[in-house]
XYZ file of C-alpha atoms in Angstrom:
781
model
C -0.104 -0.166 0.081
C 1.415 3.284 -0.646
C 0.429 4.821 2.389
C -0.591 8.120 1.020
C -4.062 9.870 0.914
C -3.903 11.563 -2.278
C -6.592 13.559 -3.566
C -7.902 11.814 -7.128
C -10.728 14.024 -7.858
C -13.145 11.737 -9.263
C -14.813 13.323 -12.539
C -18.450 11.314 -13.055
C -18.544 8.720 -15.378
C -22.297 9.189 -16.429
C -21.772 10.061 -20.185
C -20.210 6.524 -20.267
C -22.814 3.712 -21.082
C -21.471 0.656 -19.512
C -21.012 0.051 -16.112
C -17.708 -1.603 -16.421
C -15.879 1.580 -18.162
C -17.415 3.654 -15.327
C -15.584 1.200 -12.856
C -12.089 1.487 -14.976
C -12.506 5.210 -14.951
C -13.219 5.420 -11.194
C -10.058 3.147 -10.435
C -7.738 5.340 -12.637
C -9.012 8.247 -10.967
C -8.347 6.503 -7.371
C -12.023 6.488 -6.576
C -11.503 3.238 -5.293
C -14.610 3.148 -3.425
C -16.742 3.840 -6.312
C -14.671 1.742 -8.331
C -15.320 -1.344 -5.958
C -19.049 -0.967 -6.254
C -19.348 -0.649 -9.796
C -17.174 -3.705 -10.613
C -19.424 -5.578 -7.949
C -22.210 -4.380 -9.967
C -20.696 -5.640 -13.275
C -20.641 -9.480 -11.734
C -18.137 -11.614 -11.060
C -18.936 -13.727 -14.583
C -18.330 -10.801 -16.794
C -15.441 -9.309 -15.027
C -11.837 -10.407 -17.067
C -8.758 -11.020 -14.826
C -7.315 -7.532 -14.800
C -10.729 -6.411 -13.540
C -10.716 -8.638 -10.676
C -7.469 -7.448 -9.854
C -8.254 -4.241 -10.087
C -11.221 -4.862 -7.685
C -8.710 -6.717 -5.347
C -7.128 -3.392 -5.029
C -9.803 -1.410 -4.530
C -10.751 -3.365 -1.423
C -7.321 -3.498 -0.486
C -6.778 0.176 -0.869
C -9.768 0.554 1.609
C -8.512 -2.186 4.130
C -11.343 -4.469 2.869
C -8.715 -7.499 3.496
C -11.498 -10.117 3.081
C -12.821 -8.894 0.003
C -9.587 -8.111 -1.631
C -8.539 -11.818 -0.424
C -11.380 -13.231 -2.467
C -10.811 -11.153 -5.780
C -7.242 -11.636 -5.644
C -7.756 -15.654 -5.109
C -9.820 -15.325 -8.540
C -7.640 -12.919 -10.434
C -4.254 -15.579 -9.417
C -6.216 -18.602 -10.395
C -6.661 -17.331 -13.711
C -3.249 -15.348 -14.313
C -0.602 -15.729 -11.754
C 1.234 -11.939 -11.945
C 3.595 -11.372 -9.427
C 2.244 -8.464 -7.987
C -1.193 -9.802 -7.281
C 0.066 -13.143 -6.001
C 2.186 -10.785 -3.394
C -1.217 -9.064 -2.320
C -3.282 -12.190 -2.444
C -0.619 -13.803 0.273
C -0.540 -10.437 2.129
C -4.408 -10.499 2.465
C -4.073 -14.196 3.432
C -1.889 -13.052 6.317
C -3.836 -10.133 7.226
C -6.851 -12.501 7.495
C -4.947 -14.663 9.893
C -4.230 -17.518 7.262
C -0.500 -18.054 7.960
C -0.127 -21.331 6.268
C -1.843 -20.224 3.175
C -0.166 -16.809 3.042
C 3.030 -18.959 3.075
C 2.358 -21.046 -0.001
C 1.319 -17.934 -2.161
C 4.600 -15.623 -0.738
C 6.778 -19.050 -1.763
C 4.784 -18.734 -5.240
C 5.690 -15.423 -5.420
C 9.266 -15.973 -4.990
C 9.410 -18.129 -7.956
C 8.093 -15.743 -10.436
C 9.962 -12.402 -9.511
C 13.677 -11.410 -9.605
C 15.513 -11.575 -6.395
C 15.849 -7.474 -5.996
C 11.969 -7.887 -5.919
C 11.769 -10.006 -2.914
C 10.432 -8.363 0.103
C 11.534 -9.775 3.661
C 8.229 -10.365 4.648
C 7.760 -12.802 1.669
C 10.978 -14.900 2.652
C 9.033 -16.378 5.710
C 8.985 -20.402 5.913
C 7.169 -20.807 8.867
C 4.371 -19.652 10.837
C 6.799 -19.711 14.102
C 8.872 -16.920 12.322
C 5.684 -14.530 12.358
C 5.224 -15.137 16.237
C 6.464 -11.989 17.643
C 5.658 -12.238 21.358
C 5.273 -9.521 23.717
C 8.928 -7.990 24.723
C 7.173 -6.118 28.122
C 4.304 -6.190 30.380
C 2.139 -3.769 28.325
C -1.497 -2.997 29.236
C -3.299 -1.566 25.925
C -6.604 0.461 26.264
C -8.696 1.794 23.527
C -9.366 5.271 24.257
C -13.022 5.486 23.853
C -13.525 8.930 24.586
C -11.406 10.036 21.690
C -12.141 7.622 19.077
C -15.579 8.067 16.344
C -17.498 5.808 14.086
C -14.810 7.182 10.971
C -10.968 7.092 11.230
C -8.924 8.465 14.333
C -4.967 8.152 14.215
C -1.758 9.231 14.551
C -1.851 10.352 18.268
C 0.857 12.818 19.345
C 1.237 14.339 22.770
C 1.083 18.187 23.056
C 0.554 20.167 26.117
C -1.131 17.848 28.481
C -3.170 16.203 25.694
C -3.053 14.905 22.140
C -3.101 16.036 18.603
C -4.408 13.379 16.530
C -5.671 13.121 12.662
C -9.549 12.478 12.417
C -12.035 12.176 9.130
C -15.003 12.793 11.717
C -15.387 15.911 9.577
C -16.060 19.580 10.648
C -19.564 21.817 10.737
C -17.785 23.226 7.526
C -17.689 19.857 5.907
C -19.018 19.536 2.788
C -16.508 17.759 0.344
C -16.161 13.761 0.296
C -13.098 11.952 -0.612
C -13.965 9.562 -3.284
C -10.859 7.146 -2.411
C -12.636 6.412 0.556
C -16.441 7.692 0.505
C -15.854 9.558 3.637
C -14.519 12.933 4.840
C -11.737 14.337 4.331
C -9.013 14.180 7.367
C -8.299 17.011 9.783
C -6.225 17.537 12.835
C -7.933 17.772 16.410
C -6.801 18.487 19.676
C -8.228 16.991 23.108
C -6.774 18.136 26.384
C -6.653 16.542 29.645
C -8.805 17.823 32.777
C -7.658 17.839 36.021
C -8.588 14.309 36.798
C -6.508 12.963 33.558
C -9.221 12.646 31.991
C -9.746 13.672 28.178
C -11.931 16.394 27.439
C -14.320 16.392 24.322
C -12.053 16.627 20.863
C -11.952 20.153 19.296
C -10.753 21.276 15.831
C -7.431 22.246 15.678
C -7.445 26.345 15.978
C -5.963 28.526 13.025
C -5.634 27.877 9.293
C -4.395 24.396 9.534
C -7.501 22.469 8.511
C -8.695 23.166 4.677
C -10.907 21.521 2.527
C -8.640 18.549 1.771
C -6.588 16.022 4.013
C -4.507 17.671 6.662
C -2.894 15.455 9.478
C 0.070 13.364 10.959
C 1.346 16.728 12.859
C 4.710 16.982 14.812
C 5.934 19.921 16.988
C 9.311 21.533 18.138
C 10.636 21.293 21.779
C 9.043 24.754 22.357
C 5.547 23.807 21.051
C 5.031 26.932 18.684
C 6.323 25.364 15.658
C 4.736 22.521 13.784
C 4.896 20.201 10.959
C 2.368 18.446 8.875
C 0.840 16.768 5.911
C -1.751 18.208 3.657
C -2.786 17.634 0.042
C -1.212 20.118 -2.231
C -2.813 23.138 -4.130
C -1.958 21.995 -7.521
C -1.847 18.893 -9.392
C 0.778 16.857 -10.626
C 1.474 15.333 -13.974
C -0.657 12.664 -12.930
C -3.742 14.663 -12.376
C -3.479 13.978 -8.263
C -2.864 16.472 -5.679
C -0.108 14.658 -3.663
C 0.611 15.156 0.032
C 3.122 17.471 0.968
C 4.677 18.627 4.311
C 3.909 22.123 5.442
C 5.046 24.309 8.254
C 3.019 26.590 10.585
C 3.915 28.892 13.541
C 2.049 29.556 17.086
C 1.347 33.161 16.845
C -0.718 34.584 20.022
C -2.675 31.210 20.261
C -3.357 30.735 16.398
C -1.405 28.764 13.966
C -0.525 31.197 10.960
C 2.641 31.466 8.421
C 1.704 28.279 7.022
C 4.566 27.543 4.258
C 5.700 24.630 2.157
C 8.556 22.494 3.165
C 11.567 23.343 0.584
C 12.257 19.385 0.479
C 8.709 18.667 -1.099
C 8.656 16.992 -4.636
C 6.113 18.377 -7.145
C 5.607 14.918 -8.589
C 5.356 12.574 -5.511
C 4.459 12.244 -2.232
C 5.701 13.814 0.945
C 3.970 13.299 4.181
C 4.294 11.967 7.864
C 6.757 14.293 9.112
C 8.624 13.775 12.658
C 11.169 16.049 14.241
C 13.857 14.883 16.366
C 14.013 16.024 20.262
C 17.196 18.736 19.369
C 14.852 19.692 16.290
C 17.991 19.390 14.090
C 16.383 16.270 11.889
C 13.146 15.873 10.425
C 11.825 12.297 9.066
C 9.324 11.494 6.787
C 7.991 9.142 4.389
C 7.751 9.581 0.600
C 7.560 7.820 -2.724
C 10.023 9.661 -4.669
C 12.318 8.033 -7.068
C 15.631 6.703 -5.953
C 14.159 4.939 -3.084
C 13.911 1.080 -2.310
C 10.209 0.650 -3.443
C 6.689 1.929 -2.660
C 6.786 4.475 0.611
C 10.220 4.952 1.802
C 11.411 6.780 5.137
C 13.885 9.679 4.323
C 15.480 12.508 6.709
C 16.633 16.443 6.328
C 18.584 17.990 8.596
C 18.249 21.634 9.993
C 20.699 24.402 7.900
C 19.847 27.695 9.239
C 16.000 28.653 7.912
C 16.355 25.209 5.065
C 16.782 21.995 5.085
C 19.158 19.621 3.318
C 18.628 17.378 0.695
C 16.388 14.354 1.717
C 18.359 11.368 2.049
C 17.102 7.754 1.948
C 17.699 5.927 5.389
C 18.740 3.094 3.302
C 17.764 -0.725 2.970
C 18.183 -2.027 6.872
C 15.080 0.343 7.314
C 13.740 0.472 3.928
C 11.815 -2.331 1.939
C 10.395 -2.863 -1.408
C 6.648 -2.347 0.427
C 5.937 0.467 2.604
C 7.381 2.166 5.198
C 5.471 4.872 6.776
C 4.396 7.239 9.841
C 7.747 7.568 11.849
C 8.320 8.882 15.124
C 11.036 9.744 17.089
C 11.425 9.544 20.924
C 14.009 11.703 23.370
C 16.403 9.173 23.062
C 16.552 9.330 19.131
C 15.313 5.970 18.613
C 13.193 5.770 15.456
C 9.609 4.028 15.368
C 7.765 3.354 12.225
C 5.273 1.120 10.580
C 5.653 -1.157 7.711
C 4.106 -3.918 5.517
C 7.421 -4.830 4.210
C 9.649 -6.074 7.504
C 8.319 -9.397 8.890
C 5.547 -8.915 10.988
C 2.111 -10.299 12.439
C 0.084 -9.101 9.229
C -0.849 -5.469 7.679
C 1.025 -2.982 8.737
C 3.121 -3.396 12.068
C 5.264 -1.093 14.125
C 8.900 -1.247 14.497
C 11.781 0.150 16.364
C 15.498 0.781 15.186
C 18.294 2.371 16.900
C 21.512 3.980 15.518
C 25.131 2.953 16.400
C 28.129 4.813 15.314
C 26.453 6.410 12.607
C 24.395 3.005 11.296
C 21.153 1.908 11.545
C 20.996 -1.530 13.746
C 18.704 -4.417 12.568
C 14.911 -3.413 12.430
C 12.919 -4.771 15.737
C 8.945 -5.772 15.500
C 7.513 -4.003 18.772
C 5.473 -7.706 18.941
C 2.143 -8.009 20.883
C 0.123 -6.233 22.002
C 1.487 -3.353 20.123
C 0.981 -5.331 16.824
C -1.712 -7.607 15.443
C -3.022 -9.103 12.511
C -4.499 -5.861 11.327
C -3.091 -2.440 10.741
C -1.196 -1.027 13.714
C 0.713 2.393 13.396
C 1.315 5.866 14.493
C 2.966 4.871 17.439
C 4.073 7.865 19.879
C 6.165 7.799 23.399
C 5.603 10.139 26.200
C 9.349 11.222 27.867
C 9.234 8.572 30.560
C 9.290 6.108 28.030
C 7.027 3.634 29.789
C 3.550 4.976 28.123
C 2.235 6.410 24.723
C -0.252 5.931 22.241
C -0.738 3.983 18.780
C -3.569 3.556 16.361
C -4.907 0.347 14.677
C -7.989 -1.030 12.954
C -7.939 -4.068 15.269
C -11.357 -5.450 16.265
C -13.902 -4.591 18.588
C -12.734 -0.688 18.148
C -15.233 2.319 17.832
C -14.480 2.901 14.328
C -12.413 2.379 11.382
C -8.995 3.028 12.706
C -8.712 3.843 16.739
C -6.558 5.868 19.284
C -5.147 3.494 21.905
C -2.959 4.010 24.872
C -0.345 1.604 26.247
C 1.435 1.500 29.408
C 4.377 -0.691 30.231
C 5.958 -2.224 33.361
C 8.599 -5.136 33.785
C 9.524 -7.063 30.596
C 7.757 -10.408 30.566
C 10.079 -13.832 30.059
C 10.582 -14.687 26.315
C 10.454 -18.031 26.938
C 6.975 -18.207 27.678
C 4.793 -20.354 25.491
C 1.874 -18.804 23.743
C -0.201 -21.329 23.054
C -2.280 -23.531 25.501
C -4.972 -26.190 25.910
C -8.535 -25.245 26.918
C -10.390 -28.428 28.001
C -14.454 -28.542 27.937
C -16.204 -30.777 30.307
C -19.493 -31.343 31.630
C -20.199 -29.487 34.796
C -22.181 -32.727 36.329
C -20.294 -35.622 35.224
C -16.853 -34.197 34.459
C -16.602 -35.863 31.027
C -14.982 -34.428 28.063
C -17.093 -32.537 25.608
C -16.306 -32.828 21.965
C -17.691 -30.523 19.261
C -18.290 -27.690 21.587
C -17.670 -24.168 19.764
C -14.980 -22.155 21.597
C -14.889 -18.382 20.747
C -12.011 -16.545 21.744
C -12.662 -12.670 21.302
C -9.263 -10.146 21.835
C -10.408 -7.815 24.855
C -13.377 -7.669 26.719
C -16.541 -8.572 24.905
C -19.424 -7.647 27.365
C -23.132 -7.833 26.329
C -23.731 -3.889 25.967
C -20.923 -3.780 23.663
C -22.158 -6.416 21.250
C -25.549 -5.133 21.700
C -24.764 -1.595 20.368
C -21.910 -2.542 18.222
C -22.139 -2.237 13.859
C -22.815 -5.818 13.499
C -19.012 -6.718 13.458
C -16.967 -8.702 15.894
C -13.525 -8.522 15.252
C -10.224 -10.226 16.071
C -12.189 -13.066 17.055
C -11.420 -16.456 16.524
C -13.485 -19.646 16.839
C -12.397 -23.509 17.339
C -14.563 -26.958 17.948
C -13.150 -28.984 20.582
C -11.818 -32.360 19.039
C -12.769 -35.943 20.451
C -10.977 -35.348 23.662
C -13.115 -31.811 24.251
C -9.608 -29.804 23.808
C -8.646 -26.891 21.275
C -5.079 -25.635 21.308
C -5.412 -21.728 20.653
C -2.320 -18.965 20.795
C -2.624 -15.914 23.019
C -0.420 -12.846 22.986
C 1.362 -12.319 26.769
C 0.025 -9.287 27.976
C -3.124 -9.167 26.323
C -7.082 -10.113 27.835
C -9.594 -12.109 26.232
C -13.229 -12.853 26.349
C -13.764 -16.849 26.607
C -17.048 -18.124 25.480
C -18.308 -21.662 25.279
C -21.129 -22.864 23.035
C -22.693 -26.140 22.687
C -26.090 -27.481 22.015
C -28.176 -28.594 25.233
C -25.424 -26.838 27.197
C -25.788 -23.293 29.078
C -23.634 -20.740 27.212
C -20.194 -20.051 29.282
C -18.164 -16.434 29.017
C -15.499 -15.187 31.181
C -12.993 -12.647 30.892
C -9.462 -13.770 31.632
C -5.968 -12.499 30.933
C -3.270 -14.267 28.857
C -1.157 -14.905 32.155
C -4.066 -16.807 33.762
C -4.577 -18.737 30.706
C -0.921 -19.467 29.913
C 0.092 -20.080 33.633
C -1.328 -23.668 33.647
C -0.940 -26.081 30.594
C -4.390 -26.786 30.767
C -7.266 -24.458 31.454
C -10.576 -26.568 32.208
C -14.558 -24.736 31.370
C -16.834 -26.742 32.719
C -20.719 -26.182 31.233
C -24.216 -27.295 32.731
C -26.937 -28.834 30.625
C -29.954 -27.050 29.829
C -33.647 -28.122 28.266
C -34.194 -27.024 24.814
C -33.934 -27.359 21.297
C -31.085 -27.031 18.723
C -31.476 -24.387 15.944
C -28.853 -25.211 13.254
C -28.198 -22.730 10.318
C -26.304 -21.527 7.491
C -25.437 -18.326 5.778
C -24.873 -18.312 2.335
C -24.291 -15.823 -0.752
C -27.377 -15.394 -2.021
C -25.843 -14.312 -5.504
C -22.941 -17.227 -5.665
C -24.607 -19.736 -3.796
C -21.118 -20.020 -1.709
C -21.161 -20.225 2.157
C -20.639 -16.794 3.785
C -17.865 -17.417 6.577
C -17.583 -15.231 9.264
C -20.841 -13.726 9.442
C -21.976 -12.024 12.525
C -25.303 -13.835 13.341
C -27.523 -12.486 16.222
C -30.298 -14.557 18.054
C -32.844 -12.334 19.715
C -34.457 -13.874 22.509
C -38.469 -11.938 22.615
C -38.850 -13.977 26.092
C -35.826 -12.327 27.942
C -34.880 -9.693 25.505
C -31.322 -10.787 25.229
C -29.134 -11.017 22.391
C -26.604 -13.578 21.203
C -23.876 -13.154 18.551
C -21.502 -15.695 17.331
C -19.807 -15.910 13.929
C -20.417 -18.378 11.333
C -17.898 -20.893 10.648
C -15.536 -21.561 7.754
C -18.715 -23.533 5.763
C -21.014 -20.610 6.987
C -22.658 -22.388 9.666
C -23.851 -21.555 12.816
C -25.568 -23.133 15.881
C -27.844 -22.112 18.712
C -29.586 -23.669 21.650
C -33.038 -22.148 21.769
C -35.015 -22.446 25.445
C -38.489 -23.665 25.107
C -41.937 -22.030 24.489
C -39.984 -18.973 23.333
C -40.002 -16.751 20.168
C -36.792 -15.833 18.335
C -35.632 -13.724 15.615
C -31.986 -14.706 14.188
C -30.317 -11.908 11.826
C -27.186 -12.459 9.510
C -24.867 -9.587 8.986
C -21.786 -9.343 7.194
C -20.454 -5.942 5.677
C -20.929 -5.065 1.795
C -24.030 -7.719 2.232
C -27.570 -7.048 3.180
C -28.983 -8.388 6.012
C -31.305 -11.578 6.360
C -33.358 -12.395 9.163
C -35.803 -15.418 10.029
C -38.378 -15.542 12.804
C -37.851 -19.133 14.986
C -40.698 -20.019 17.365
C -40.332 -23.143 19.749
C -43.862 -22.384 21.288
C -45.875 -24.953 20.007
C -43.384 -27.862 19.566
C -42.381 -30.587 22.243
C -38.671 -29.480 23.060
C -38.112 -32.905 24.624
C -38.369 -35.287 21.663
C -37.479 -32.593 18.680
C -34.944 -32.819 16.142
C -32.683 -30.048 15.377
C -34.684 -26.659 13.823
C -32.816 -25.686 10.490
C -32.539 -22.750 8.562
C -30.845 -20.670 5.817
C -30.110 -16.963 5.927
C -29.549 -15.493 2.318
C -27.013 -12.224 2.308
C -26.780 -10.293 -1.033
C -23.355 -8.852 -1.830
C -22.930 -5.423 -3.128
C -26.294 -3.483 -1.441
C -25.723 -3.013 2.002
C -25.489 0.319 3.449
C -21.707 1.711 3.477
C -20.005 1.483 6.750
C -17.004 4.210 7.002
C -13.958 2.516 5.596
C -11.006 4.421 3.925
C -7.081 3.780 3.494
C -3.670 3.803 4.842
C -2.630 3.070 1.334
C -2.634 7.064 1.062
C -0.268 8.529 3.542
C -2.805 9.696 6.315
C -5.510 6.993 6.522
C -6.105 3.768 7.031
C -9.105 1.321 7.526
C -11.855 -0.752 9.325
C -11.238 -4.755 9.232
C -14.225 -5.806 6.490
C -14.768 -9.340 6.404
C -16.602 -10.589 2.795
C -15.069 -14.109 2.013
C -12.854 -16.442 4.139
C -11.126 -18.678 1.627
C -9.891 -18.497 -2.237
C -12.565 -20.041 -4.529
C -12.614 -19.837 -8.185
C -15.487 -17.989 -10.050
C -18.850 -20.159 -9.741
C -19.774 -21.691 -12.682
C -23.215 -21.981 -13.702
C -23.982 -25.434 -14.424
C -26.642 -25.885 -17.487
C -29.570 -27.544 -15.946
C -29.989 -29.542 -19.571
C -26.615 -30.646 -19.907
C -25.916 -33.908 -18.207
C -22.496 -35.539 -19.231
C -22.645 -39.375 -20.339
C -22.423 -41.549 -17.291
C -19.648 -43.431 -15.920
C -20.570 -46.356 -14.016
C -17.188 -46.602 -12.043
C -14.772 -44.124 -12.467
C -11.727 -46.817 -11.729
C -12.459 -48.450 -14.430
C -11.018 -46.399 -16.738
C -7.571 -44.944 -17.599
C -6.972 -41.465 -17.492
C -6.583 -41.625 -21.475
C -10.000 -42.624 -21.807
C -11.142 -39.768 -20.109
C -12.353 -36.343 -21.968
C -10.765 -33.361 -19.748
C -11.921 -30.797 -21.867
C -12.726 -27.553 -20.148
C -16.634 -27.429 -19.301
C -16.652 -31.293 -19.822
C -18.674 -32.884 -16.932
C -17.789 -36.239 -15.392
C -20.925 -38.049 -13.199
C -19.963 -40.037 -10.379
C -22.267 -43.009 -10.076
C -20.424 -44.472 -7.500
C -20.310 -41.227 -5.330
C -23.642 -41.560 -3.349
C -24.843 -40.004 0.104
C -27.202 -41.644 2.549
C -30.402 -40.034 2.876
C -30.198 -36.525 5.009
C -26.557 -37.173 5.786
C -23.051 -35.806 4.113
C -20.314 -37.704 5.167
C -18.382 -39.861 2.910
C -19.224 -43.734 2.290
C -16.320 -45.815 1.706
C -17.720 -46.631 -1.997
C -17.456 -42.778 -2.526
C -14.127 -42.557 -0.922
C -12.780 -44.629 -3.902
C -14.176 -42.569 -6.450
C -12.807 -39.212 -4.845
C -9.262 -41.428 -4.517
C -9.500 -42.038 -8.542
C -9.910 -37.712 -8.593
C -7.186 -37.363 -6.474
C -5.092 -39.640 -8.723
C -6.092 -37.569 -11.862
C -5.479 -33.910 -10.107
C -2.068 -35.392 -9.149
C -1.437 -36.404 -12.598
C -2.404 -33.067 -14.195
C -0.975 -30.595 -11.690
C -2.626 -27.663 -13.584
C -6.479 -29.235 -13.863
C -8.826 -27.327 -11.717
C -12.575 -28.762 -11.123
C -15.686 -28.093 -9.500
C -17.351 -30.460 -7.478
C -21.262 -29.805 -7.596
C -23.583 -32.018 -5.170
C -27.346 -32.674 -5.747
C -30.106 -33.959 -3.678
C -33.175 -35.758 -4.031
C -36.655 -34.108 -3.835
C -37.540 -34.820 -0.066
C -37.353 -32.106 2.141
C -37.447 -28.400 1.904
C -35.986 -27.067 -0.892
C -33.740 -24.502 1.313
C -32.779 -27.494 3.664
C -31.642 -29.430 0.396
C -29.724 -26.688 -1.286
C -27.813 -26.415 2.375
C -27.489 -30.288 2.563
C -25.801 -30.298 -1.000
C -23.253 -27.480 -0.145
C -22.273 -29.373 3.043
C -21.896 -32.904 0.697
C -19.773 -30.786 -2.015
C -17.522 -29.249 0.837
C -17.406 -32.857 2.434
C -16.127 -34.071 -1.053
C -13.267 -31.026 -1.524
C -12.090 -31.369 1.835
C -11.556 -35.076 1.426
C -9.407 -34.377 -1.746
C -7.441 -31.292 0.024
C -6.398 -33.928 2.506
C -5.229 -36.027 0.114
C -2.429 -33.206 -0.906
C -4.433 -31.338 -3.533
C -4.257 -27.528 -3.243
C -7.497 -25.825 -2.457
C -7.355 -23.016 -4.887
C -7.891 -25.997 -7.635
C -11.364 -27.018 -6.508
C -14.755 -25.335 -6.133
C -17.415 -26.685 -4.107
C -21.089 -26.116 -5.078
C -24.260 -27.246 -3.741
C -26.959 -27.526 -6.294
C -29.911 -28.850 -4.059
C -32.932 -30.550 -5.844
C -32.665 -27.992 -8.909
C -31.022 -31.024 -11.272
C -33.166 -34.241 -10.736
C -31.889 -37.053 -13.306
C -35.339 -38.803 -13.024
C -38.834 -38.339 -12.531
C -38.704 -38.220 -9.001
C -39.835 -34.517 -8.246
C -42.030 -33.374 -5.549
C -45.004 -35.473 -4.594
C -43.881 -38.406 -6.743
C -43.658 -42.000 -5.384
C -40.693 -43.138 -6.006
C -37.875 -46.065 -4.590
C -35.167 -45.533 -2.682
C -32.709 -46.522 -5.300
C -34.466 -44.022 -7.569
C -34.068 -41.237 -5.135
C -30.224 -42.224 -4.633
C -30.128 -41.617 -8.475
C -30.186 -38.162 -7.497
C -28.007 -37.819 -4.507
C -24.606 -37.476 -6.190
C -21.642 -35.689 -7.174
C -20.525 -34.386 -10.424
C -17.404 -32.932 -11.727
C -16.974 -30.309 -14.056
C -13.596 -29.411 -15.589
C -13.047 -25.548 -15.404
C -9.524 -25.498 -16.418
C -6.796 -27.942 -18.002
């Protein structure tokens, strides 16, 4: 990301007839929020590889890492462009998928020249990204300062802090079309006599103009400041780049605004920070002659002017982006980067000088850093407290300001993984298949009931057959542990990482209760794909309570319902329309009732916009937006009328006898499922093993596995069941060493029956079984 909020003034494309052309035009003019919406309107089936990559860029440049992951996956599957592969790997890492990220980092390394390699692409194992806490640090979200917009780059100033925000001013009238949010301004928050921050106010003087202003630094007297602002004129690319300006405090008002002498007319210059003695000023720029992306530079004071900028060199800078520098009173340099090895997104780093040379860069580790973007670090003079900004989960808005306070060092040998065991409170027996959800921070009922439908930095596990899970924890952090199991009361507790890690096993006892299970699925209405990490809310009309969980990797969720009550279940995800269903247990016998099933259908591209902007422009960053959790190829619309010749037993044929032309269908007549089940039967496993052999023989072969049901049961339920069956078949093939990127799972329900056995028609079990099948379509040879 180019951490530079440039001003690409977007001229509307109303004169253009094609939405695709409008999307391309918006993208070229850096109207990335608009381009994403327009490309989505065109639809995946009508976008070529380049357009899919641009859609990935549009989401990435607005911090929507999960949507970006989805579209990069499709672009990379079609044409493995090096830059798209790198961006795809970065999005996977930012979404917590380390193993998959390493796979694509390695693929990136295979197609680029040596001098193009980024340090982060050289990781070989997830343990290399395990940056544990180096001190006992407490991190607090400054909720009194934060807004639903972007609040970042806090700097201590005169007993308070100055920070950058897109919350807007009363005179704000213009919208940045890169982010579809207000332009940023500088704000000041003063502390009262009790040490609490007062309501932030707009920085006084002529600092805040009509476009972006922000990321300030002050000299020791507090009467001279340097800050970033969009230039008044455009460069040759028709872009209002950021430049650095100075201002003087005269009779309490900031005035005498001047552009710095080291600005470059054609390139960005932003994020200034002064050294303690005021002799040096560090900043970020993408000017020519750098290592790549945004680099850190330094100029030194020469009378009333500054020297020629000097690049800090390859020890500090990488081919990616180094931004938001800060120097403390010891003249140590802190900065954010997405190029050095890190936990994901932007991480905060520290580097010192010795005998004039920069020493190796050090990652600050948790809790300063997370898998999301962490940046804008600052430190008080005592060295033990300060601020930074992050778009990690459970925040107030997109980017939030956090305060940190540090004490003694923690032993670096502490293991950060542990076992959580779930047992029955009455019997002490281990409980398998219990959902253990771990949320970073305190997830209380009030926060869950009033947020915007996004529970971030949350991860869920199912206990194994011994009732155990083995999650990782960041030393110094606090977590909310929730345990859900149908038939049991929900368990929730806030606990510190220290308590979780001090014993090898942490036990949770849950108690049984009476009621009925609700099993549900969240599906993408347009593509018939599962929607992972959707926020599913259950509202109990009897008690008025709300319960929230995330759908799992297959879009599934489960609640336990009390008897004699009405409920509403709501599915939400950013950039999707919500869907809700009403469920009642009033007229059912809870003691002898099968699970209630429901399906929530979310439609992509029409949901009201939430505030998201980008740090891919120098003074911005954005909230995490989860849209897709795993790479899948473009869904293929299987024709109802095209039924391929039936192959009675695939294992009887040699590969040479198979027609593997793109679009052809192989019907696996020996791959059947039992009624209302979706596990792999032994006879089906033989057929799938043959598919595994074929895919290993043809390493570029890509297949879609479409699963079908018979007509018995509700149509919506059959759709969900068929998707589960297809996913099970795909997962079986993956377990044999085939890459997930080569496979697509698609459930077609009862829409494509092979015989006359439709609804209300009597058929034998053998005739129904003929329809419960999986077919294989060749997507790529």
